[in-house]
Tab-separated table of C-alpha atoms in Angstrom:
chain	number	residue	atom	x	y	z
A	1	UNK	CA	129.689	142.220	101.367
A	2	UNK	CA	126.959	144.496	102.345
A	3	UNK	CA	124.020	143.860	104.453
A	4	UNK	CA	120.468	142.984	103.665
A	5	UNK	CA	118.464	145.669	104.377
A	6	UNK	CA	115.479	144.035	106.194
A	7	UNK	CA	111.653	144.633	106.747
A	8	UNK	CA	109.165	142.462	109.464
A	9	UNK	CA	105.542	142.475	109.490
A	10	UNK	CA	104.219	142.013	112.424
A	11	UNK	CA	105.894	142.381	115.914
A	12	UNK	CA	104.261	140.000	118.061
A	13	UNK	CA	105.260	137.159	120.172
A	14	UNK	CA	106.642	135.222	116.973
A	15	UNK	CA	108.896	138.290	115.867
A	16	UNK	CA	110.127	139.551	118.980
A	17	UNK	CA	111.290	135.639	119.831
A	18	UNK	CA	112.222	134.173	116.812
A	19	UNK	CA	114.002	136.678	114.853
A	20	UNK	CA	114.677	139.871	116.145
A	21	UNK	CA	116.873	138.601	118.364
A	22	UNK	CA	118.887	136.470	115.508
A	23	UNK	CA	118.325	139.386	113.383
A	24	UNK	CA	120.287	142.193	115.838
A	25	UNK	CA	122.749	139.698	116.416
A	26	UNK	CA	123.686	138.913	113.271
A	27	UNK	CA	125.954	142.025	111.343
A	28	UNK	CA	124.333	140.589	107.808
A	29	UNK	CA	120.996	142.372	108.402
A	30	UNK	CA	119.586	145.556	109.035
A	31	UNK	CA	116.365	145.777	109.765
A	32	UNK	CA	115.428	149.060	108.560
A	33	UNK	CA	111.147	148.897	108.670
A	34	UNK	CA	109.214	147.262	110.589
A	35	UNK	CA	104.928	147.229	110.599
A	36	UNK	CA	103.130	147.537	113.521
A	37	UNK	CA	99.374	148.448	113.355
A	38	UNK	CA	99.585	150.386	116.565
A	39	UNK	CA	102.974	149.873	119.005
A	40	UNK	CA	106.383	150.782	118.174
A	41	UNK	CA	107.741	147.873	120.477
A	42	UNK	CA	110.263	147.091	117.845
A	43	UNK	CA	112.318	150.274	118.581
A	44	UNK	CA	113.359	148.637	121.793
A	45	UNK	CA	115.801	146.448	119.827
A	46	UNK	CA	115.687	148.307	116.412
A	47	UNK	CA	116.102	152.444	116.983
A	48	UNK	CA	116.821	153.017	114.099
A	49	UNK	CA	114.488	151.245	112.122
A	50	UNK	CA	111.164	153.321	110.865
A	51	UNK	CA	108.190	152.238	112.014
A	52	UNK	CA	104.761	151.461	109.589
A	53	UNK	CA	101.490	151.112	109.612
A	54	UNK	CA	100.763	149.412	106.629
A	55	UNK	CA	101.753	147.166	104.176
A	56	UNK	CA	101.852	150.018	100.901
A	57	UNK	CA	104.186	151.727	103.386
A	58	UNK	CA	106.697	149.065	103.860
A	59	UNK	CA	106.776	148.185	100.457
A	60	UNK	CA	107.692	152.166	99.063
A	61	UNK	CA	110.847	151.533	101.321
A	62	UNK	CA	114.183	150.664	100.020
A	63	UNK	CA	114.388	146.604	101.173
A	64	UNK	CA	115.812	143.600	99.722
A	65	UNK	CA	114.094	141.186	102.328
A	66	UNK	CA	110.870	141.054	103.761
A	67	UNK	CA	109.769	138.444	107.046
A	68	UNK	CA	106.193	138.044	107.765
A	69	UNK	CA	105.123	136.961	110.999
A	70	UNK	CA	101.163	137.493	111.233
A	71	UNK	CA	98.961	135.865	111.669
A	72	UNK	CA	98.451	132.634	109.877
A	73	UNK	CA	95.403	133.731	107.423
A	74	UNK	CA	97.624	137.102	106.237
A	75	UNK	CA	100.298	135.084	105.153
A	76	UNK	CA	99.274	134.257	101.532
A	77	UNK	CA	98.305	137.952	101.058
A	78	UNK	CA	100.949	139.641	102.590
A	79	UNK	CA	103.581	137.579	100.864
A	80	UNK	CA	101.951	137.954	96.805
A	81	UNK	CA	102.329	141.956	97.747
A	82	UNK	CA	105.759	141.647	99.137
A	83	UNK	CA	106.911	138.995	95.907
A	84	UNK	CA	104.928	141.336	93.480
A	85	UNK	CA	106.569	144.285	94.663
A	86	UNK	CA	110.165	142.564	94.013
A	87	UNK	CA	111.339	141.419	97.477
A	88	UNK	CA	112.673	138.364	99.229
A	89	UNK	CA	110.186	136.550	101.416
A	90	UNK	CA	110.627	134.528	104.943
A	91	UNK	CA	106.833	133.503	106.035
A	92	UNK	CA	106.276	132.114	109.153
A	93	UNK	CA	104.819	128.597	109.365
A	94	UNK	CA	102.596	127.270	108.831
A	95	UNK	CA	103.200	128.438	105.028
A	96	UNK	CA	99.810	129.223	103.825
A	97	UNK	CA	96.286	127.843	104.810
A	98	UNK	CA	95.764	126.084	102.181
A	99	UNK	CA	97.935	124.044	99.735
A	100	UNK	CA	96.560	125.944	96.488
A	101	UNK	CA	97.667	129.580	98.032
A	102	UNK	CA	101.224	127.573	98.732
A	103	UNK	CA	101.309	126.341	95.436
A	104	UNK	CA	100.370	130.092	93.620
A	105	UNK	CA	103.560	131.459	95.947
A	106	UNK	CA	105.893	128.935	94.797
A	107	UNK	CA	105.187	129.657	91.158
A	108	UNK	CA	105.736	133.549	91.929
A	109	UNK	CA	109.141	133.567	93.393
A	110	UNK	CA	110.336	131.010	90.939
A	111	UNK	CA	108.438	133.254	88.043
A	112	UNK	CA	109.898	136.614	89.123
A	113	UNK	CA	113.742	134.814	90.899
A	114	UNK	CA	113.120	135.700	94.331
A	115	UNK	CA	114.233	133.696	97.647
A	116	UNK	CA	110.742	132.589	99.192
A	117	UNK	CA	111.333	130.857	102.524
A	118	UNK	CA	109.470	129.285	105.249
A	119	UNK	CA	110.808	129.692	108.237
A	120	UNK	CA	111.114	125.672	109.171
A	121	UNK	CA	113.416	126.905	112.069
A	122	UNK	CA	112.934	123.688	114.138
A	123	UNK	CA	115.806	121.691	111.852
A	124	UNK	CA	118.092	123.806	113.820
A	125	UNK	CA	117.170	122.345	117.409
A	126	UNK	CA	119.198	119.898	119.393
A	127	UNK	CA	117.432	117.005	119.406
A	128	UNK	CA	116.748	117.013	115.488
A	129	UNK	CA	120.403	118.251	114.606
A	130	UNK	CA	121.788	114.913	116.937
A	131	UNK	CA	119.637	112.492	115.481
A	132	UNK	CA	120.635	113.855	111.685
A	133	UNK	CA	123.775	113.285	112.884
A	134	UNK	CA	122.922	109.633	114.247
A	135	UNK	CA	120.908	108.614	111.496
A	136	UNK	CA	123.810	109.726	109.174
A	137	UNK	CA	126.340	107.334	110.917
A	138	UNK	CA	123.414	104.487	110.857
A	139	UNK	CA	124.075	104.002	114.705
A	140	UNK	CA	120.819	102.328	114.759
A	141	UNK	CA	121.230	100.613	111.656
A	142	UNK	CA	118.095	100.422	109.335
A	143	UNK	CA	115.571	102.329	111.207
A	144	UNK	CA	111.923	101.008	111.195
A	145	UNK	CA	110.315	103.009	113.836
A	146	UNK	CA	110.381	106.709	114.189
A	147	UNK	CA	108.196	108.946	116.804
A	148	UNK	CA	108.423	112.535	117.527
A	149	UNK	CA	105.796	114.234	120.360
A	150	UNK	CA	105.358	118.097	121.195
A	151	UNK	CA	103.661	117.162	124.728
A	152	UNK	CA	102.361	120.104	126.817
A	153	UNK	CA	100.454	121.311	129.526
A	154	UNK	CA	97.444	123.587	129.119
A	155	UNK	CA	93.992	122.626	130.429
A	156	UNK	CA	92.503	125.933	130.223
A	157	UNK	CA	92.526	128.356	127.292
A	158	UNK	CA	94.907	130.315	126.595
A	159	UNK	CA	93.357	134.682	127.464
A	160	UNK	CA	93.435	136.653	123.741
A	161	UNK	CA	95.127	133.401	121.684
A	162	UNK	CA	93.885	133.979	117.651
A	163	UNK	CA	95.247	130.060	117.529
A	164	UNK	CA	92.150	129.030	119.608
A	165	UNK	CA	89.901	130.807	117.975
A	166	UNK	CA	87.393	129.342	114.984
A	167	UNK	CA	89.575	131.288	111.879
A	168	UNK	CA	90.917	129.732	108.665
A	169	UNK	CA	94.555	128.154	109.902
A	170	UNK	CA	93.608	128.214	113.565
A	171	UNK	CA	94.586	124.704	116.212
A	172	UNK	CA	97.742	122.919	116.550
A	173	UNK	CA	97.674	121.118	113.540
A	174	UNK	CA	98.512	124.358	111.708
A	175	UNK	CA	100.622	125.684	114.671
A	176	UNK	CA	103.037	122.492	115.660
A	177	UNK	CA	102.415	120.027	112.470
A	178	UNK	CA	104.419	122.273	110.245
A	179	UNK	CA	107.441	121.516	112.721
A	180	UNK	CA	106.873	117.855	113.274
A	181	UNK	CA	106.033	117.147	109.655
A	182	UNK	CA	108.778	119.022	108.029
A	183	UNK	CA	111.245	117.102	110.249
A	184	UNK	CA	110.142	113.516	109.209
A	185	UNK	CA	110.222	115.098	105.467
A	186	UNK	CA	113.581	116.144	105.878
A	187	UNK	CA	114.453	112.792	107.448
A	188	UNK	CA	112.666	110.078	105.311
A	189	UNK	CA	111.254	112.098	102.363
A	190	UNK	CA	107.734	112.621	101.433
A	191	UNK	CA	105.913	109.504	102.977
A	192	UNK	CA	103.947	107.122	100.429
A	193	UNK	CA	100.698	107.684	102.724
A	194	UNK	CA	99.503	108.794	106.151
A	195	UNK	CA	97.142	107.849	108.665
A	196	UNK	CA	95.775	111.071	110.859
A	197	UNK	CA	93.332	111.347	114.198
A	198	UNK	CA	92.990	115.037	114.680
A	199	UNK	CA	90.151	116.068	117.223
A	200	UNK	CA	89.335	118.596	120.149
A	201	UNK	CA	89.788	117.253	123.471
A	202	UNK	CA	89.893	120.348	125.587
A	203	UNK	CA	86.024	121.149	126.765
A	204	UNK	CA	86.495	124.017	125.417
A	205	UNK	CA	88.292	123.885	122.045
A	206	UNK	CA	86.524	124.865	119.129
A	207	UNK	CA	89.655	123.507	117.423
A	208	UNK	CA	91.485	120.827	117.246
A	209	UNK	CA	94.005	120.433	120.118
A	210	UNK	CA	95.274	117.522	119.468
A	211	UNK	CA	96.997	114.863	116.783
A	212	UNK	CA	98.299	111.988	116.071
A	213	UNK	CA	99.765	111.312	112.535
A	214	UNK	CA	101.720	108.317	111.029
A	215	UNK	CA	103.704	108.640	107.914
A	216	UNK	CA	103.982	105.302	105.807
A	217	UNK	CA	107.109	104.094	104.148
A	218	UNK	CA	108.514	100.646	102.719
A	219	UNK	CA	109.656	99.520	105.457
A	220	UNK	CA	109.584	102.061	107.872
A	221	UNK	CA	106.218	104.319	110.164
A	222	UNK	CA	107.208	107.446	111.089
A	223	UNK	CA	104.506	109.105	114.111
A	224	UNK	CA	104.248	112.368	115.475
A	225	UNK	CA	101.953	113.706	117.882
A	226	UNK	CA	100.791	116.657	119.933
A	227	UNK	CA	98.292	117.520	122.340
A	228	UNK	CA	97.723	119.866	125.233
A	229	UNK	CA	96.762	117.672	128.520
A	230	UNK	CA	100.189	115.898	128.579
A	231	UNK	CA	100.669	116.623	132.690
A	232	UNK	CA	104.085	114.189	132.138
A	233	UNK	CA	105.572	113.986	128.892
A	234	UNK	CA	107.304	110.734	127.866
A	235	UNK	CA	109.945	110.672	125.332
A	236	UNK	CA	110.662	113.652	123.024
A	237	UNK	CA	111.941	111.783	119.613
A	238	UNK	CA	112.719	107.926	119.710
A	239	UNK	CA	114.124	106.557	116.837
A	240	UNK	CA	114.107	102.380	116.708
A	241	UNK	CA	116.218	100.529	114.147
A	242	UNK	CA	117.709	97.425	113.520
A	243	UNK	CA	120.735	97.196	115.486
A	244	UNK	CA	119.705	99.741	118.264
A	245	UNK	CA	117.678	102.603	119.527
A	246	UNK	CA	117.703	106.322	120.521
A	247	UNK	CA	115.583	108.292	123.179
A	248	UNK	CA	115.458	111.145	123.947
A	249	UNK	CA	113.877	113.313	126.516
A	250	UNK	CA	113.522	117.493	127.041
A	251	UNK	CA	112.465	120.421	124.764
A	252	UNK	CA	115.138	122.623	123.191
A	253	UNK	CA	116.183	125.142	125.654
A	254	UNK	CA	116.400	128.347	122.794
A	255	UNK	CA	112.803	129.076	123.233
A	256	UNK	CA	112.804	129.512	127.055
A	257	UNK	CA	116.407	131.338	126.936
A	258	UNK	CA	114.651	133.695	124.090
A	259	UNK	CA	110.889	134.558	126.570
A	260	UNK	CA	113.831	135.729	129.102
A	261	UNK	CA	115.633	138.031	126.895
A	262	UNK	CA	118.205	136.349	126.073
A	263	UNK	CA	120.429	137.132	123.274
A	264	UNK	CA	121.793	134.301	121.657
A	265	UNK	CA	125.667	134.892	121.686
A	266	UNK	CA	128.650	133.237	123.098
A	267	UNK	CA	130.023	129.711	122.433
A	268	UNK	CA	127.590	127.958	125.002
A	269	UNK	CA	124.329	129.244	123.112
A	270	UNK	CA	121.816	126.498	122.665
A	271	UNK	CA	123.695	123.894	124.385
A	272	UNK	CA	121.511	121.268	126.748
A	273	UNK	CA	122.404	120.122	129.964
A	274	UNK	CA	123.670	116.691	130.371
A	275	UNK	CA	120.333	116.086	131.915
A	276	UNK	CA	118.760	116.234	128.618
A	277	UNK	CA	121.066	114.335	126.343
A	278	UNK	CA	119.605	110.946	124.714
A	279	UNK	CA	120.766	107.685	125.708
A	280	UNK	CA	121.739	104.949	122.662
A	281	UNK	CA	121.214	101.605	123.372
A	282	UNK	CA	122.765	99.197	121.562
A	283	UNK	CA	125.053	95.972	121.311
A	284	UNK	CA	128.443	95.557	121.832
A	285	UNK	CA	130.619	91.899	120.882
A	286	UNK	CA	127.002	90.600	122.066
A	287	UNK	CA	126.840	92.612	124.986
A	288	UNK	CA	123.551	95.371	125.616
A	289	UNK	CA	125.078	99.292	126.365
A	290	UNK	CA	123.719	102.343	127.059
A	291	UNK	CA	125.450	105.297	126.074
A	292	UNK	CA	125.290	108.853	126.613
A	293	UNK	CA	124.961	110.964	123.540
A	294	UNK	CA	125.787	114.662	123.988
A	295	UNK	CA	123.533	116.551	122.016
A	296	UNK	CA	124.760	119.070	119.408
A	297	UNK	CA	123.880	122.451	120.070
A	298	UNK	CA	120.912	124.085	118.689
A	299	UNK	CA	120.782	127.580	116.800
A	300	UNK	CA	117.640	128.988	114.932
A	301	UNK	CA	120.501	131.334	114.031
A	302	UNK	CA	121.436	129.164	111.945
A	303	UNK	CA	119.035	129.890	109.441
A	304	UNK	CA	119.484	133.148	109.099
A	305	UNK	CA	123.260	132.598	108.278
A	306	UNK	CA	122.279	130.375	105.497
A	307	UNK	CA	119.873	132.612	103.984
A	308	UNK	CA	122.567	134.927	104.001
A	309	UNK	CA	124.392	133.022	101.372
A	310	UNK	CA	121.751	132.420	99.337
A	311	UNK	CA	120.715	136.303	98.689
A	312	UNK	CA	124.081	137.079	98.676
A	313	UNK	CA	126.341	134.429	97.393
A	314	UNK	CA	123.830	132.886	95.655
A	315	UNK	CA	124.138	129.310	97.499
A	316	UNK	CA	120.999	126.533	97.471
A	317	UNK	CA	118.757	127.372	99.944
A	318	UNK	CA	118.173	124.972	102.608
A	319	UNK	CA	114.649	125.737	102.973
A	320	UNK	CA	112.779	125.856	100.408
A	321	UNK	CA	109.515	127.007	99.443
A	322	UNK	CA	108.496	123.373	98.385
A	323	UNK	CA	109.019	122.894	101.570
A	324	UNK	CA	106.060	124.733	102.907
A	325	UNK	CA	103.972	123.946	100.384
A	326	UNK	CA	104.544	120.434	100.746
A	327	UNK	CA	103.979	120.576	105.301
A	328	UNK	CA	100.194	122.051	104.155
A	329	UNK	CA	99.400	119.700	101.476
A	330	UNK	CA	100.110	117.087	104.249
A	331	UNK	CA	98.612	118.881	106.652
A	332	UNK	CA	94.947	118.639	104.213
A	333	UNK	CA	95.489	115.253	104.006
A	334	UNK	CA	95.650	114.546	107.847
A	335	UNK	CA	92.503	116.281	107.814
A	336	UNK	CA	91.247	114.276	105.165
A	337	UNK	CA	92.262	110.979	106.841
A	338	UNK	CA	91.031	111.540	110.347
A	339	UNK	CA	87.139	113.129	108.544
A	340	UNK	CA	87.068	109.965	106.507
A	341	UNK	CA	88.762	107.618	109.042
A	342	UNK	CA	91.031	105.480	106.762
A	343	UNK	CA	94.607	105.776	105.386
């Protein structure tokens, strides 16, 4: 089975992380074009690969897939060219801006049979993957409670960040939501109504920096949060149900192994310490345990591998561009709920 002959716009932080790496490791693509408006940093892991300046460029080259990684207000544009000039899409999250540009993309791939994708690559991460797993075996029974937190550290702005800026897309709603929201989604479904505080608590933010969002079902609230003054962060996911609970502590360790250069190969790639693995508490013939639950590995690589199948095998794609459209739309009604202060 031949390769897929592969294009990238944009080779910031975001590409050179989060997919070049999975992309030279991985024998089913070749990345044969990359755009960069004025570098040619991507020659470092692609040689061979020619090197653009702009989009008309890229798409007068022979490719079957296309991954766009700019930033967030260039994602709607950049991915109608690439779908209307006949290739397969990956677009970084957060999908679109807005849910309407979303929904216009959705109808275009399905219109003209093309694999649109957002790259949701935080379902392949060891916490999520374990608690899947848990959640499939009901070792908490019926579960009521659900909280997930990305908790970090930055008083001071961040030198040259677009995220920080005042432009369409810009704050970690757009940035970290996406993640956060698309998990619960892929846990519980799409939520029968949400309750959202979304402000700016930095001095200095001009966006917000900060959420907290619950996610209503029957029986069961679902919260996420993030924020950037967290000097000590509590819990990563905990998961409450009705015969027992999971917690969870540490961030996935892919992301720091990646910022060092690491390739991810080998057997041990993405695989926690014991430090980090989540403790189950539960009952036993009446008796309260804690037990150590060894998380499963994570791999964004994962991804890649089954998007593979789907362009070439033609397999259902895990991620689909619903999916996206679906993490904004919820994302505008956060926004909606904290403005107007009700559910």
């Amino acid at each position: 089975m031949s390769s897929i002959k592969t294009a990238i716009i944009g080779y910031g932080v975001t590409a050179q992380v989060m997919h070049a790496p999975f992309l030279v490791t991985n024998k089913n693509y070749e990345v044969v074009v990359v755009l960069e408006r004025h570098r040619e940093e991507s020659k470092k892991l692609f040689p061979a690969a020619q090197v653009v300046r702009t989009i008309d460029e890229l798409l007068g080259q022979d490719v079957e897939l296309v991954i766009i990684t700019t930033p967030n207000e260039q994602h709607f544009p950049q991915a109608m060219a690439c779908l209307e000039g006949g290739k397969h899409v990956v677009l970084e999250k957060p999908f679109t801006v807005t849910s309407s540009d979303a929904q216009q993309l959705v109808q275009l791939a399905h219109e003209k049979s093309l694999v649109l994708s957002p790259y949701h690559n935080r379902r392949y991460v060891a916490d999520f993957r374990t608690v899947q797993q848990l959640l499939a075996q009901k070792a908490v029974g019926d579960v009521h409670t659900y909280e997930s937190h990305f908790h970090r550290y930055r008083p001071q702005a961040k030198p040259g960040a677009w995220r920080e800026k005042d432009v369409p897309g810009a704050g970690v709603l757009y940035d970290l939501a996406p993640h956060l929201f698309d998990q619960v989604c892929c846990l519980f479904g799409l939520p029968q109504a949400i309750t959202a505080q979304v402000k700016a608590q930095r001095p200095h933010a001009v966006v917000p920096d900060w959420f907290d969002v619950t996610f209503h079902y029957t029986t069961l609230n679902a919260r996420v949060t993030a924020g950037m003054l967290m000097r000590q962060p509590g819990p990563r996911m905990q998961v409450h149900g009705s015969t027992g609970s999971f917690l969870k502590w540490g961030e996935d360790v892919q992301e720091a192994q990646l910022k060092n250069g690491v390739l991810p190969q080998g057997d041990d790639w993405g695989q926690e310490p014991e430090a980090q693995w989540g403790r189950l508490y539960i009952d036993v013939d009446g008796v309260a345990q804690e037990q150590i639950v060894s998380s499963l590995p994570g791999n964004f690589g994962l991804y890649y591998q089954e998007l593979y199948q789907t362009i070439r095998n033609h397999k259902p794609l895990p991620v689909l561009p619903e999916h996206g459209y679906n993490t904004i739309k919820l994302i505008e009604l956060a926004l909606q709920s904290s403005t107007q202060r009700c559910t």
